[in-house]
GROMACS .gro file of C-alpha atoms in nm:
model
  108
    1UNK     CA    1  13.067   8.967   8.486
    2UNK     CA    2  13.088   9.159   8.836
    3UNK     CA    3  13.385   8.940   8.965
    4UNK     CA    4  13.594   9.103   8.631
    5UNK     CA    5  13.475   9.438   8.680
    6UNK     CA    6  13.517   9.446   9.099
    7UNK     CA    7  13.156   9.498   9.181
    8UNK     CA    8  13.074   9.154   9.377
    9UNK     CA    9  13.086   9.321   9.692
   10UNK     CA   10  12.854   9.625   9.589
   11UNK     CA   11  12.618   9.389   9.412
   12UNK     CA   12  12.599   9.158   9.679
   13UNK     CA   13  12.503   9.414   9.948
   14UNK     CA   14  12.282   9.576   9.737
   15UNK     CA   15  12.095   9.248   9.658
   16UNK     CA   16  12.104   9.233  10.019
   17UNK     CA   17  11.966   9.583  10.103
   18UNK     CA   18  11.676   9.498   9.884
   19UNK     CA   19  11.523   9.197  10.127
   20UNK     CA   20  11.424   9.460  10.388
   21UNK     CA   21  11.134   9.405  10.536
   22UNK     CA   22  11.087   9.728  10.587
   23UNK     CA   23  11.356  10.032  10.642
   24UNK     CA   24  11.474   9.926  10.967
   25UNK     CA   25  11.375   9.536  10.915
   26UNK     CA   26  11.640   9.302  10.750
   27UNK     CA   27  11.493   8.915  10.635
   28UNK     CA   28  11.832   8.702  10.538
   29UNK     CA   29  11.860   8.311  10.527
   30UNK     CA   30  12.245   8.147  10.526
   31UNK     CA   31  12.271   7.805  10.409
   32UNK     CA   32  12.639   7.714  10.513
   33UNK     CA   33  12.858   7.451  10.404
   34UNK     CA   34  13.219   7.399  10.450
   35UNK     CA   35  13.372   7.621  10.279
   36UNK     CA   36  13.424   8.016  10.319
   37UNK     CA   37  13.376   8.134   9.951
   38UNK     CA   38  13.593   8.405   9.747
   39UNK     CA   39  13.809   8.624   9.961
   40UNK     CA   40  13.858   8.919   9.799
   41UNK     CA   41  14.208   9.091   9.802
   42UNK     CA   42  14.210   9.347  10.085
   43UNK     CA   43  14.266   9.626   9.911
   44UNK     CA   44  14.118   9.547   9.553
   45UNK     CA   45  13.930   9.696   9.307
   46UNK     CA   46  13.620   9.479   9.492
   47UNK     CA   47  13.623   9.654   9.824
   48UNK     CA   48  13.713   9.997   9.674
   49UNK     CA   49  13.392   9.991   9.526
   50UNK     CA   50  13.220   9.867   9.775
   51UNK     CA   51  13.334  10.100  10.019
   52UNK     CA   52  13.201  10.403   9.819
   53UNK     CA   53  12.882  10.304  10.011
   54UNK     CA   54  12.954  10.099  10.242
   55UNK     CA   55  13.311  10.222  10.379
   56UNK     CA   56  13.377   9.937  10.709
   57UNK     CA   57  13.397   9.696  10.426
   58UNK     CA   58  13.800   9.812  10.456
   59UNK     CA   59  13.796   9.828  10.787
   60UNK     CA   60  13.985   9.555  11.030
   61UNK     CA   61  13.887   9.283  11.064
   62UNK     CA   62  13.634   9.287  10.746
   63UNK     CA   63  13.922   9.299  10.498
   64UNK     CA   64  14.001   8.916  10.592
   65UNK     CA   65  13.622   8.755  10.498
   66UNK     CA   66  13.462   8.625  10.220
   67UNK     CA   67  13.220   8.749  10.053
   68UNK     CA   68  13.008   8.558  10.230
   69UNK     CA   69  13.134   8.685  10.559
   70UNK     CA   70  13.081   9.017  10.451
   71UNK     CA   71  12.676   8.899  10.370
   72UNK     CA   72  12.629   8.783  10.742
   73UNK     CA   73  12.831   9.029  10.896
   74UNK     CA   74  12.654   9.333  10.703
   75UNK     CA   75  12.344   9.134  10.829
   76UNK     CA   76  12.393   9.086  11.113
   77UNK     CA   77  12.605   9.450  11.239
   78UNK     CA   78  12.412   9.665  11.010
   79UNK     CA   79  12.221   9.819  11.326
   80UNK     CA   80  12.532   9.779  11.555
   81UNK     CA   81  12.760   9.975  11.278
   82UNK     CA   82  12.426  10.233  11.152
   83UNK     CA   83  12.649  10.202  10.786
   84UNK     CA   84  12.431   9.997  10.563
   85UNK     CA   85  12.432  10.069  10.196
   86UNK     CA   86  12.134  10.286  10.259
   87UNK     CA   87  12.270  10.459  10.525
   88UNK     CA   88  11.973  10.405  10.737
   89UNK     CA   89  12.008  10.232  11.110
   90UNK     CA   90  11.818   9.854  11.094
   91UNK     CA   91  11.743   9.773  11.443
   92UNK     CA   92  11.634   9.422  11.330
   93UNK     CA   93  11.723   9.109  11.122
   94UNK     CA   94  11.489   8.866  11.091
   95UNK     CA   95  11.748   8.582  11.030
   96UNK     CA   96  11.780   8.214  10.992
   97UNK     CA   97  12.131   8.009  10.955
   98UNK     CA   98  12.146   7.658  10.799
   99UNK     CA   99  12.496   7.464  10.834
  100UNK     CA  100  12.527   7.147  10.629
  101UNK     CA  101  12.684   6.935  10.921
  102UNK     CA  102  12.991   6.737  10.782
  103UNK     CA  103  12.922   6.396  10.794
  104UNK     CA  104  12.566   6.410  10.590
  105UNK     CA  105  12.881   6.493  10.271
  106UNK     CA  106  13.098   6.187  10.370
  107UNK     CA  107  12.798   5.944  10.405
  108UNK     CA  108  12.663   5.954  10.064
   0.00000   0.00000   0.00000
């Protein structure tokens, strides 16, 4: 599985890469809970990887979130940072975010 061979990262990104719109239109949808997800080691195998094509993936402060922080934040700064996977420059995400609000969980 990609967590054993340190390719979550790259395969997240890339799944990611493939909801463009168009080349410079990302579409992503977060559904948020409470927790943050895996946080890869800073300097593992993981991000290595990644970085081959997507190199601020080891840059401060990036090497501190999840994977899932690494999913908005590539969504979100793709344009800002012009390094997507691709390499080309989005200048828009279409983009919605969904947070599960605590006390829905402690109700039921």
């Amino acid at each position: 599985d990609e967590a054993s061979k340190g390719e979550t990262i790259t395969r997240c990104l890339n799944a990611m890469e493939n909801c463009r719109v168009n080349k410079n239109t990302l579409f992503f949808l977060s559904f948020l809970g409470q927790r943050a997800g895996w946080v890869p080691p800073p300097a593992g195998v993981d991000r290595k990887k990644a970085a081959v094509t997507c190199p601020w993936v080891l840059q401060s402060p990036f090497t501190q979130y999840s994977v899932t922080g690494l999913e908005i934040s590539h969504a979100l700064n793709t344009g800002l940072l012009g390094t997507s996977m691709k390499q080309s420059t989005a200048n828009a995400c279409i983009g919605q975010f969904m947070i599960r609000d605590r006390s829905w969980m402690e109700s039921e």
